[in-house]
CSV table of C-alpha atoms and ligand atoms in Angstrom, one decimal:
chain,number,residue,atom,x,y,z
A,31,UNK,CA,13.5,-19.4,-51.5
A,32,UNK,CA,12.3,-20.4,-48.1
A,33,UNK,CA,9.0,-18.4,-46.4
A,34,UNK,CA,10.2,-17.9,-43.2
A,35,UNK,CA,6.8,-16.6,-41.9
A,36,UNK,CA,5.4,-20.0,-43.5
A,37,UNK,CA,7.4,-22.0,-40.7
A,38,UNK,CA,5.5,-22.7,-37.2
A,39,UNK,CA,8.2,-21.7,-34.1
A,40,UNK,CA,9.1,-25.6,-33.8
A,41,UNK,CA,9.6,-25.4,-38.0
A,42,UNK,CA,11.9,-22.7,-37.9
A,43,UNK,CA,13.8,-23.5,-34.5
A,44,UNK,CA,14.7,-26.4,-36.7
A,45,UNK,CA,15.3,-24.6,-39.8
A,46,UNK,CA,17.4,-22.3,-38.0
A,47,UNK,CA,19.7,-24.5,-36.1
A,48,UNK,CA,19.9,-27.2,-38.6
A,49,UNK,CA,21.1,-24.9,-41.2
A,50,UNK,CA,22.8,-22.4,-39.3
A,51,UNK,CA,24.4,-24.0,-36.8
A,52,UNK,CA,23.1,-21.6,-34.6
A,53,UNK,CA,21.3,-21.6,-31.2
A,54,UNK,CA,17.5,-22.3,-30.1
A,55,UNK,CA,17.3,-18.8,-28.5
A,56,UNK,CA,18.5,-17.2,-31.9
A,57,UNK,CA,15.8,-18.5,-33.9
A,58,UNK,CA,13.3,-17.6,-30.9
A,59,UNK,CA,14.4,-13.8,-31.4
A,60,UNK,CA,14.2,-14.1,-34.9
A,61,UNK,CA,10.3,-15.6,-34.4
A,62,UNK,CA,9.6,-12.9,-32.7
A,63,UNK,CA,10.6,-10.5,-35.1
A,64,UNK,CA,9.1,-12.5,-38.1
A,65,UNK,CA,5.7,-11.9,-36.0
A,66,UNK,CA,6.3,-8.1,-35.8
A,67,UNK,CA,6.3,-8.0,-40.0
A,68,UNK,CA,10.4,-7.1,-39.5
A,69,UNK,CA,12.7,-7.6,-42.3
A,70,UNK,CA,16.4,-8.9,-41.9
A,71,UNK,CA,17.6,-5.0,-41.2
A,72,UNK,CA,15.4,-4.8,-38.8
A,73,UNK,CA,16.1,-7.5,-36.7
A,74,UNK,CA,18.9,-5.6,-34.6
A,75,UNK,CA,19.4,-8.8,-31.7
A,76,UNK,CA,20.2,-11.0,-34.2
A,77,UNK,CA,24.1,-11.3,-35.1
A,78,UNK,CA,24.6,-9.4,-38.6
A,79,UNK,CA,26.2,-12.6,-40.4
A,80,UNK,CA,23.2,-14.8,-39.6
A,81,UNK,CA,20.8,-12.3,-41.5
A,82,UNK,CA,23.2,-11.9,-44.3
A,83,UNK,CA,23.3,-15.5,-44.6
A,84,UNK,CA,19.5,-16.1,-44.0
A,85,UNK,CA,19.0,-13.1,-46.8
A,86,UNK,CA,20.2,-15.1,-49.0
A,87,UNK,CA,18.2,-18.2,-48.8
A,88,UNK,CA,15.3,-16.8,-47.3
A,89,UNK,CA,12.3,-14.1,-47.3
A,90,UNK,CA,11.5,-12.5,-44.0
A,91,UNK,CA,8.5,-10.5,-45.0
A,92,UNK,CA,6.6,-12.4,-47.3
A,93,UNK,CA,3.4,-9.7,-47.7
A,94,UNK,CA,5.2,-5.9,-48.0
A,95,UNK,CA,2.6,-3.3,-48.0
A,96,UNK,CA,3.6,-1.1,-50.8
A,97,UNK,CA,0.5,1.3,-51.0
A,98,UNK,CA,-2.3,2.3,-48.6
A,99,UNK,CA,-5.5,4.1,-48.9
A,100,UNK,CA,-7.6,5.8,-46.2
A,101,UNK,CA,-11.3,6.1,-46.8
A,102,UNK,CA,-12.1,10.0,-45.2
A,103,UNK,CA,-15.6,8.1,-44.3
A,104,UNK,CA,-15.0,5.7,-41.9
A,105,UNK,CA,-11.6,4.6,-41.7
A,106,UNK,CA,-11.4,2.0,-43.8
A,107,UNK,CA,-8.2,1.2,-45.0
A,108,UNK,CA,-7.2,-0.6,-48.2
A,109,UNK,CA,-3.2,-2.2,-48.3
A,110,UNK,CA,-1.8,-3.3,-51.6
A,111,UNK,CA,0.9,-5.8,-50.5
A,112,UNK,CA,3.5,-6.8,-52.5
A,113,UNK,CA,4.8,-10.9,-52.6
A,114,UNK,CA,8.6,-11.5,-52.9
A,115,UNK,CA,8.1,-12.5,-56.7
A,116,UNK,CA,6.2,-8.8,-57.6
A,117,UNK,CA,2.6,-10.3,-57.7
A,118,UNK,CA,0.6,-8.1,-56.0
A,119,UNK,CA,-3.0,-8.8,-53.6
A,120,UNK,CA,-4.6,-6.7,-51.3
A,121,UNK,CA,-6.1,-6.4,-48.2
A,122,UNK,CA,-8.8,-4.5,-46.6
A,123,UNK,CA,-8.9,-3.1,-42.3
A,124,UNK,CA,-11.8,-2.2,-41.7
A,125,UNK,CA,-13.0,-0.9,-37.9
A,126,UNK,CA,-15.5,-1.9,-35.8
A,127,UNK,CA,-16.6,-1.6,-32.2
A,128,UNK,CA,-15.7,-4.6,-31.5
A,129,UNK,CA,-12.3,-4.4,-32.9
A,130,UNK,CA,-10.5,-3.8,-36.3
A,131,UNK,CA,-11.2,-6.7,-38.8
A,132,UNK,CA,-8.7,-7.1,-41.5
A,133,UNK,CA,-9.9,-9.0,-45.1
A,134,UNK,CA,-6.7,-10.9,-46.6
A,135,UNK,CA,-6.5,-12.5,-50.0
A,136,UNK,CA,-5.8,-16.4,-50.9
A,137,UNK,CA,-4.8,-16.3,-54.3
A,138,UNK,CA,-3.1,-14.0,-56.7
A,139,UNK,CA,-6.0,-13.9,-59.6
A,140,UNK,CA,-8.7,-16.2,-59.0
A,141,UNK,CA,-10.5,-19.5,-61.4
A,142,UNK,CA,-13.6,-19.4,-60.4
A,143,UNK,CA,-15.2,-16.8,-63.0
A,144,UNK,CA,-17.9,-14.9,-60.6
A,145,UNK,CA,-19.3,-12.0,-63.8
A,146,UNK,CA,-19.3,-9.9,-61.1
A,147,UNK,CA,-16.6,-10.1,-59.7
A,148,UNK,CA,-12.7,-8.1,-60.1
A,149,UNK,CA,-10.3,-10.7,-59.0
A,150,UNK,CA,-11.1,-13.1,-61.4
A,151,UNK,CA,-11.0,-10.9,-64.7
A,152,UNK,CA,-7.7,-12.6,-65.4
A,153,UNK,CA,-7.9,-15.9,-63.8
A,154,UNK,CA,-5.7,-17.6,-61.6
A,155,UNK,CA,-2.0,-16.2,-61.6
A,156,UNK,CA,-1.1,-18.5,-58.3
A,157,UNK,CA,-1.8,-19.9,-55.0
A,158,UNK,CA,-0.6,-17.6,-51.7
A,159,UNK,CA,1.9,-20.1,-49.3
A,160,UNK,CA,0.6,-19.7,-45.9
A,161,UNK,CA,3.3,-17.3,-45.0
A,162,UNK,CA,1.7,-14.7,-47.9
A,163,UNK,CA,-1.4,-15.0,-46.1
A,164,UNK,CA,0.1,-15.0,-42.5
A,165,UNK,CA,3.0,-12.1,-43.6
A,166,UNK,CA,-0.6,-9.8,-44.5
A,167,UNK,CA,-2.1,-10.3,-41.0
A,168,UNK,CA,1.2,-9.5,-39.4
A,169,UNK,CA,2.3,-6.4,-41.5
A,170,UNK,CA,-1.4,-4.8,-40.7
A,171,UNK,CA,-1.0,-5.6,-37.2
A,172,UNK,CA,2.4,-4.1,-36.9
A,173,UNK,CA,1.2,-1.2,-38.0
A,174,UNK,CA,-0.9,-1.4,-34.1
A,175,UNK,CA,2.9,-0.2,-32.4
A,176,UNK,CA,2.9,-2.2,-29.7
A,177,UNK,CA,-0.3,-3.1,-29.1
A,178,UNK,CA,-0.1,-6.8,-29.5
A,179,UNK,CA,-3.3,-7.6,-31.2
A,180,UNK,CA,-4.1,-4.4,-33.0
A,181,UNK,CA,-5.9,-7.3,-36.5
A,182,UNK,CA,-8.8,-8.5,-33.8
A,183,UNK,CA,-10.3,-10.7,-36.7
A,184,UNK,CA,-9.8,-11.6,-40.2
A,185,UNK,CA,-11.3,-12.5,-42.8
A,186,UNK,CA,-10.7,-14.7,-46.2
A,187,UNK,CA,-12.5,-12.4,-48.4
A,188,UNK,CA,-10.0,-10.6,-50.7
A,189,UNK,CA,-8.6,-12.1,-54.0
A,190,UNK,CA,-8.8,-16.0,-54.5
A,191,UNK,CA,-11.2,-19.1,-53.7
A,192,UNK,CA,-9.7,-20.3,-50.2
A,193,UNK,CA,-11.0,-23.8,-51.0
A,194,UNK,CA,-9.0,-24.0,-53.9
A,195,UNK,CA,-6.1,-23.1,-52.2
A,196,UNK,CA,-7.2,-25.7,-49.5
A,197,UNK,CA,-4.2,-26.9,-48.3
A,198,UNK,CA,-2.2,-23.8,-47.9
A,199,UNK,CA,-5.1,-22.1,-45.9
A,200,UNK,CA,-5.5,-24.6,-43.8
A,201,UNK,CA,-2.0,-24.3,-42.4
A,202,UNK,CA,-2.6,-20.7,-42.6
A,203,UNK,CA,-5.6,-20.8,-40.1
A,204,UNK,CA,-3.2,-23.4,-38.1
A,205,UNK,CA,-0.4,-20.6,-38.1
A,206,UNK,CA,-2.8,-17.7,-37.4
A,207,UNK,CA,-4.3,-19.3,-33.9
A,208,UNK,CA,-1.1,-20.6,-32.9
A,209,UNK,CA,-0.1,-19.8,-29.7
A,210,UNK,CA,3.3,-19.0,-29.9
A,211,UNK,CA,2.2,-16.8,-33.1
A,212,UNK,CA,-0.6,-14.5,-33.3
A,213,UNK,CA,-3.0,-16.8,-31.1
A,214,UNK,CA,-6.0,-14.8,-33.0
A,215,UNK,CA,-9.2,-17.5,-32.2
A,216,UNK,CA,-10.7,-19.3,-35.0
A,217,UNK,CA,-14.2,-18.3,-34.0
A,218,UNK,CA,-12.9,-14.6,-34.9
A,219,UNK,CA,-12.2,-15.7,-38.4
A,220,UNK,CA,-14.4,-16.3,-41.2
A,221,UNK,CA,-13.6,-18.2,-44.8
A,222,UNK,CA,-15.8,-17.1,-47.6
A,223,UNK,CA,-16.8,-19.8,-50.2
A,224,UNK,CA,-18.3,-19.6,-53.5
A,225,UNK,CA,-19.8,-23.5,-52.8
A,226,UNK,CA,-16.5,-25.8,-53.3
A,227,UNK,CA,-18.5,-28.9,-51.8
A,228,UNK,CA,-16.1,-31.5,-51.1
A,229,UNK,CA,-13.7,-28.8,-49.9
A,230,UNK,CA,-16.3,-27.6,-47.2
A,231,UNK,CA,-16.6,-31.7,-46.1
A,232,UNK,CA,-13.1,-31.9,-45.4
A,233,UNK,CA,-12.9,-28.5,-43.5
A,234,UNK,CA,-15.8,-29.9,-41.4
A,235,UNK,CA,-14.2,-32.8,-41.0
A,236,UNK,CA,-11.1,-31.0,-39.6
A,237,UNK,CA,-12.8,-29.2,-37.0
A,238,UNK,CA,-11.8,-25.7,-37.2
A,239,UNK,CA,-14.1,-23.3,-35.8
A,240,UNK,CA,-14.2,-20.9,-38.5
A,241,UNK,CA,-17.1,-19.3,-39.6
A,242,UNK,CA,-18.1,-20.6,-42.7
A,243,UNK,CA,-19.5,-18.3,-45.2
A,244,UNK,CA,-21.2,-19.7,-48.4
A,245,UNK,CA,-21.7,-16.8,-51.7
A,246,UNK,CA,-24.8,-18.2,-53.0
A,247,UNK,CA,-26.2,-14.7,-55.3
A,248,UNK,CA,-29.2,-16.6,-56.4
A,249,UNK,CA,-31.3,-19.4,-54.8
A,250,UNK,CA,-31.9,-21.2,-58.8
A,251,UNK,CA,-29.5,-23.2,-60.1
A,252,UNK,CA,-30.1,-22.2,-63.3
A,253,UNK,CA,-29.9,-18.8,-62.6
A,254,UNK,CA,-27.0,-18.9,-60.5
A,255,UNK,CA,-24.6,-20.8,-63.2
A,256,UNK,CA,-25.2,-17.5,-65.6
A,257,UNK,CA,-23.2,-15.9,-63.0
A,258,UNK,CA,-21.4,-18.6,-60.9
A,259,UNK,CA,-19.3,-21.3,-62.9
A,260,UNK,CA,-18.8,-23.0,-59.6
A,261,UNK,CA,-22.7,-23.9,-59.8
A,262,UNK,CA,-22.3,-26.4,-63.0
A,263,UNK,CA,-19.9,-28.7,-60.7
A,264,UNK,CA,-22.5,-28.3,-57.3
A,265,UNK,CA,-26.1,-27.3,-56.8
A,266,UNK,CA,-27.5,-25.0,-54.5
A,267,UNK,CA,-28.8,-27.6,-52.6
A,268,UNK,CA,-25.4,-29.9,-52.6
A,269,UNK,CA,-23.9,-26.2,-51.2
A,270,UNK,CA,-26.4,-26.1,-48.3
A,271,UNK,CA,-26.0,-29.5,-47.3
A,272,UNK,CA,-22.7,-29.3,-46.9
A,273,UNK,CA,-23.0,-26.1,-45.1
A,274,UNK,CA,-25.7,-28.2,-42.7
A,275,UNK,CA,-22.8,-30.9,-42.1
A,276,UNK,CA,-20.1,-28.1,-41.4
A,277,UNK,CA,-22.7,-26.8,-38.7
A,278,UNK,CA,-23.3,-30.1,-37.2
A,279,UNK,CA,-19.5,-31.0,-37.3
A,280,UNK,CA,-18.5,-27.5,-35.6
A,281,UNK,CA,-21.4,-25.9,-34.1
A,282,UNK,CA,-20.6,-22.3,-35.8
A,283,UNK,CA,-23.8,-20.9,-37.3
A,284,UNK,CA,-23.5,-20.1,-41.7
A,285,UNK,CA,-23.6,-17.6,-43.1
A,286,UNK,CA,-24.4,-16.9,-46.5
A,287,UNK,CA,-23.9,-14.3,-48.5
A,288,UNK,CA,-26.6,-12.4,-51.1
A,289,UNK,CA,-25.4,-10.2,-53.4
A,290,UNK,CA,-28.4,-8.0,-55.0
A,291,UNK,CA,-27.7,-7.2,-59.1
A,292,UNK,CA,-30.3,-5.2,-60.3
A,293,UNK,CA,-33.5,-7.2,-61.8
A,294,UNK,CA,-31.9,-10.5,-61.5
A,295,UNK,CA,-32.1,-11.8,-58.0
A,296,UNK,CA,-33.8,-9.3,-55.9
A,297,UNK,CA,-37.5,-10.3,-56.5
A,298,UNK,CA,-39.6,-12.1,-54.5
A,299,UNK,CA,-39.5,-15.7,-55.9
A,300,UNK,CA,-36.2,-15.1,-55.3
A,301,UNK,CA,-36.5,-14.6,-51.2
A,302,UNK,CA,-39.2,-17.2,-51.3
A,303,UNK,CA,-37.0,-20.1,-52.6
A,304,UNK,CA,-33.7,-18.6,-50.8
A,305,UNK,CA,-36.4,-19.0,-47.3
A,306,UNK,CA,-37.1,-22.5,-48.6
A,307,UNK,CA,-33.4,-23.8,-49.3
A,308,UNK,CA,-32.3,-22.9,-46.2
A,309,UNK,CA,-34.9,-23.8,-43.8
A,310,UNK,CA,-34.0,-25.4,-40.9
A,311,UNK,CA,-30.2,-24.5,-41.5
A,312,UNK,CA,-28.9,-22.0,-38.7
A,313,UNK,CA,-27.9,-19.1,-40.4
A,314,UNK,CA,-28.0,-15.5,-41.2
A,315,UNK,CA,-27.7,-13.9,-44.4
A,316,UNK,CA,-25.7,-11.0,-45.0
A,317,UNK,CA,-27.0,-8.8,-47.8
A,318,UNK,CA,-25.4,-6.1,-49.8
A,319,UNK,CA,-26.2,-4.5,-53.1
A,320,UNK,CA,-23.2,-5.4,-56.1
A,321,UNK,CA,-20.7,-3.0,-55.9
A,322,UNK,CA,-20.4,-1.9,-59.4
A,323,UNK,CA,-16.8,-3.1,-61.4
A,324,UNK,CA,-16.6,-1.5,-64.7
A,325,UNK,CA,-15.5,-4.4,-66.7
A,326,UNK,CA,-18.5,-6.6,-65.7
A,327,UNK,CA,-21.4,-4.0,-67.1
A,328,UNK,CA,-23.6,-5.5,-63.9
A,329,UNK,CA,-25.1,-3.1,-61.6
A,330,UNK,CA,-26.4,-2.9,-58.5
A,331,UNK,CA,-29.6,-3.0,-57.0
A,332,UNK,CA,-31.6,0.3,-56.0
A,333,UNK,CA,-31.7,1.2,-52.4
A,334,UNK,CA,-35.6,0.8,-52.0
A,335,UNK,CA,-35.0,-2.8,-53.2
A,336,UNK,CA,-32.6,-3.5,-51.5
A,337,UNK,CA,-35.0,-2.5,-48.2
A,338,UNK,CA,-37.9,-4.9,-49.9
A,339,UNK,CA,-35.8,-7.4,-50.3
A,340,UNK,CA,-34.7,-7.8,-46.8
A,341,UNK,CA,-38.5,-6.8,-45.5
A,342,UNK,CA,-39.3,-10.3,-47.8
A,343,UNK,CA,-36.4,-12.1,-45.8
A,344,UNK,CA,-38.0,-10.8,-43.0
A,345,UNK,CA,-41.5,-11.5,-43.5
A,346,UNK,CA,-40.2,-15.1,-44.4
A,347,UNK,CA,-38.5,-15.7,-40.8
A,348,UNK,CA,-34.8,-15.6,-42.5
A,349,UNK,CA,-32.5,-13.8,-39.8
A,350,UNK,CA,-30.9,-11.2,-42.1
A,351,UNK,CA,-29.1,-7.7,-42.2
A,352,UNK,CA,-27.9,-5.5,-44.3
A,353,UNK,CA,-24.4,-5.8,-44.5
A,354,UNK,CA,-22.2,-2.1,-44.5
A,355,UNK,CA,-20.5,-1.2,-47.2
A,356,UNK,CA,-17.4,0.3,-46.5
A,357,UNK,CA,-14.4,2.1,-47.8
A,358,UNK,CA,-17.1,2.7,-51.2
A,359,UNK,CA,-14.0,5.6,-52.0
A,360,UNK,CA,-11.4,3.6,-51.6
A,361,UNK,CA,-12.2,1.2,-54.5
A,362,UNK,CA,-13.7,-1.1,-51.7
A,363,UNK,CA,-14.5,-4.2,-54.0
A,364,UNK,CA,-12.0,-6.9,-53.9
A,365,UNK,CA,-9.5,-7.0,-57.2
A,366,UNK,CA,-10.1,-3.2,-57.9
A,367,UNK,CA,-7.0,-2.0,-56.2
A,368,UNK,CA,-4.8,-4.1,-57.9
A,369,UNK,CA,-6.4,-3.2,-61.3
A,370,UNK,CA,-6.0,0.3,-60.8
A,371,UNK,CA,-2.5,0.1,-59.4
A,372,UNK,CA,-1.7,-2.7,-62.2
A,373,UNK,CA,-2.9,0.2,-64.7
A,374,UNK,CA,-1.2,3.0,-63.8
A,375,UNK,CA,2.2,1.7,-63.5
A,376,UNK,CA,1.9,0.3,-67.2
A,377,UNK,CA,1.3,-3.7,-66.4
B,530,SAH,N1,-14.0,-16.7,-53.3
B,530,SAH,C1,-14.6,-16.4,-52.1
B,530,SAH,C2,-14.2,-15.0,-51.5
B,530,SAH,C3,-14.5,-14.0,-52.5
B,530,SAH,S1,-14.8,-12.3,-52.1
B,530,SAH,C4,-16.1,-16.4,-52.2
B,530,SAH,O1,-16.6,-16.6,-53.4
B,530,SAH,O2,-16.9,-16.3,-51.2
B,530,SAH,C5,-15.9,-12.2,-50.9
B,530,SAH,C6,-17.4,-11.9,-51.3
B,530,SAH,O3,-17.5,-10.7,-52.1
B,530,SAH,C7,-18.1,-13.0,-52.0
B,530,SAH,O4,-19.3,-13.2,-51.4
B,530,SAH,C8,-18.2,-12.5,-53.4
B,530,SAH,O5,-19.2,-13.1,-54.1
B,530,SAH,C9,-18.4,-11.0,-53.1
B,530,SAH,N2,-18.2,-10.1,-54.2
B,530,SAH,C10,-17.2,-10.2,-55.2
B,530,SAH,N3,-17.3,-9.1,-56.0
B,530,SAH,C11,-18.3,-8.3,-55.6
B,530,SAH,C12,-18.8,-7.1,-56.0
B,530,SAH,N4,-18.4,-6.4,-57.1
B,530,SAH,N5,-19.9,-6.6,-55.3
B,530,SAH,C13,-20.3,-7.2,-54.2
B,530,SAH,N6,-19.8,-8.4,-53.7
B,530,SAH,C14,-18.8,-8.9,-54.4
């Protein structure tokens, strides 16, 4: 089966008139509809034989969103989007000032066995194609009638390791900024990482201006493995480093991620050597107490250490905040939706 939503406007025009003998403007219409999330039915300018014939060879829609939840707090929403094989991965919208941000998953499952962490209670299932990750962006945005950017950012944040799926995202971000597509900037993007060194070289090396996002949970190696496999392959310090290059290479400032469990990495040898491993780096470090997954037994930290620990970051000349939680009624961690949905409908 072929993605159409994986294919650039230059891809498809090809595709199209190659194999269907039909004309450049055709597959221009049908682009266009591809960007608005429509499905063959819905494509009404396009001659009813073509989609038949395309239906048959291809998928339109690559990400459909077959369930929604609305968070009566602050209008977060959280989209369970089915790919054309059944897997399912979700996404989260959440709304800012600013503009609505919308978090889209990489990989059905993920390998990288965070103990904290939902998506990766069963391990990998498979990589997304580009078009699964596009299709999720477009079928939010459609949901903006008319207005042609209702997704304002996005972020790689949901199910999956996006460096292990490096090739895929890549052409994803390519596909996301393009300007006969979406033309969303890169600097309004952000790709979360649990620390996939090499991975973070050759993204550097590429020069997207994303903004790069490094999970480090725990400043000691040791420490950190007990709850991060990825830190047997690459140290803390290899993590930074290659964080420092990314920065040099693209001029985007890091930032990492702290995630507080309770009485393991919110004391104050643990600001002191997070302060220490990232001096000199530019970067600000978003902090955010575990949100609890039942399967994992972790828990998060209290709210009053949660404040200390950011008065410690503080005190030490880190620039750090707080980051909001939101959507906590909507089963806002990433993996949980699917679980829940998995559960209930007897998988
Ligand atoms: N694989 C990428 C993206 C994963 S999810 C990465 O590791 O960065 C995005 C963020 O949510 C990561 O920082 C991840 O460590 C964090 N996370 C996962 N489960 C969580 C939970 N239950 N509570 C709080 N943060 C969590």
């Amino acid at each position: 089966m072929n993605i159409l939503q994986d294919m650039t406007k230059s891809e498809l025009m090809e595709f199209i008139t190659a194999n269907y003998g039909v004309k450049p403007f055709v597959a221009g219409q049908i682009f266009g509809w591809l960007n608005k999330s429509a499905d063959f039915d819905g494509m009404t300018n396009v001659p009813k034989t073509l989609r038949d014939a395309l239906r048959k060879d291809c998928v339109a829609v690559a990400a459909k969103i077959v369930k929604t939840l609305s968070s009566e707090q602050d209008g977060t929403q959280k989209f369970l989007f089915e790919l054309c094989d059944g897997n399912l991965v979700e996404g989260v919208l959440m709304r800012y000032k600013y503009g609505n941000t919308l978090c889209v998953s990489s990989q059905v499952g993920c390998r990288m066995g965070c103990k904290f962490c939902a998506s990766t209670l069963d391990g990998l299932v498979r990589n997304l194609s580009a078009g699964e990750i596009l299709s999720q962006v477009l079928s939010v945005n459609a949901l903006g009638q008319g207005k042609e950017r209702y997704v304002t950012n996005v972020v790689l944040m949901g199910s999956g390791e996006p460096l292990d799926n490096f090739d895929n995202v890549v052409k994803f971000l390519r596909l996301l900024s393009d300007p006969d597509g979406l033309n969303v900037s890169l600097r309004n993007v952000s790709l979360s990482t649990c620390g996939i060194v090499p991975n973070i070289v050759r993204l550097a090396d590429m020069n997207l201006p994303v903004n790069l996002t490094l999970s480090l949970h725990n400043p000691f190696n040791d420490q950190r493995k007990q709850i991060m496999p990825v830190g047997n392959a690459y140290s803390v310090e290899q993590a930074v480093d290659a964080c420092r290059y990314f920065f040099e290479k693209t001029g985007r400032r890091i930032i990492v991620e702290y995630t507080l469990i309770d009485g393991q990495n919110d004391s104050y040898a643990h600001a002191l050597k997070l302060a220490s491993l990232l001096r000199g780096l530019s970067v600000h470090v978003n902090v955010i107490s575990l949100n609890p997954v039942k399967e994992t037994g972790l828990r998060g930290t209290s709210e009053t250490n949660l404040k200390r620990f950011l008065q410690y970051l503080d005190k030490l000349g880190l620039s750090a905040t707080r980051r909001r939680t939101m959507g906590q009624d909507i089963e806002g961690a990433c993996g949980q939706l699917r679980r829940r949905y998995m559960n209930d409908n007897g998988n």
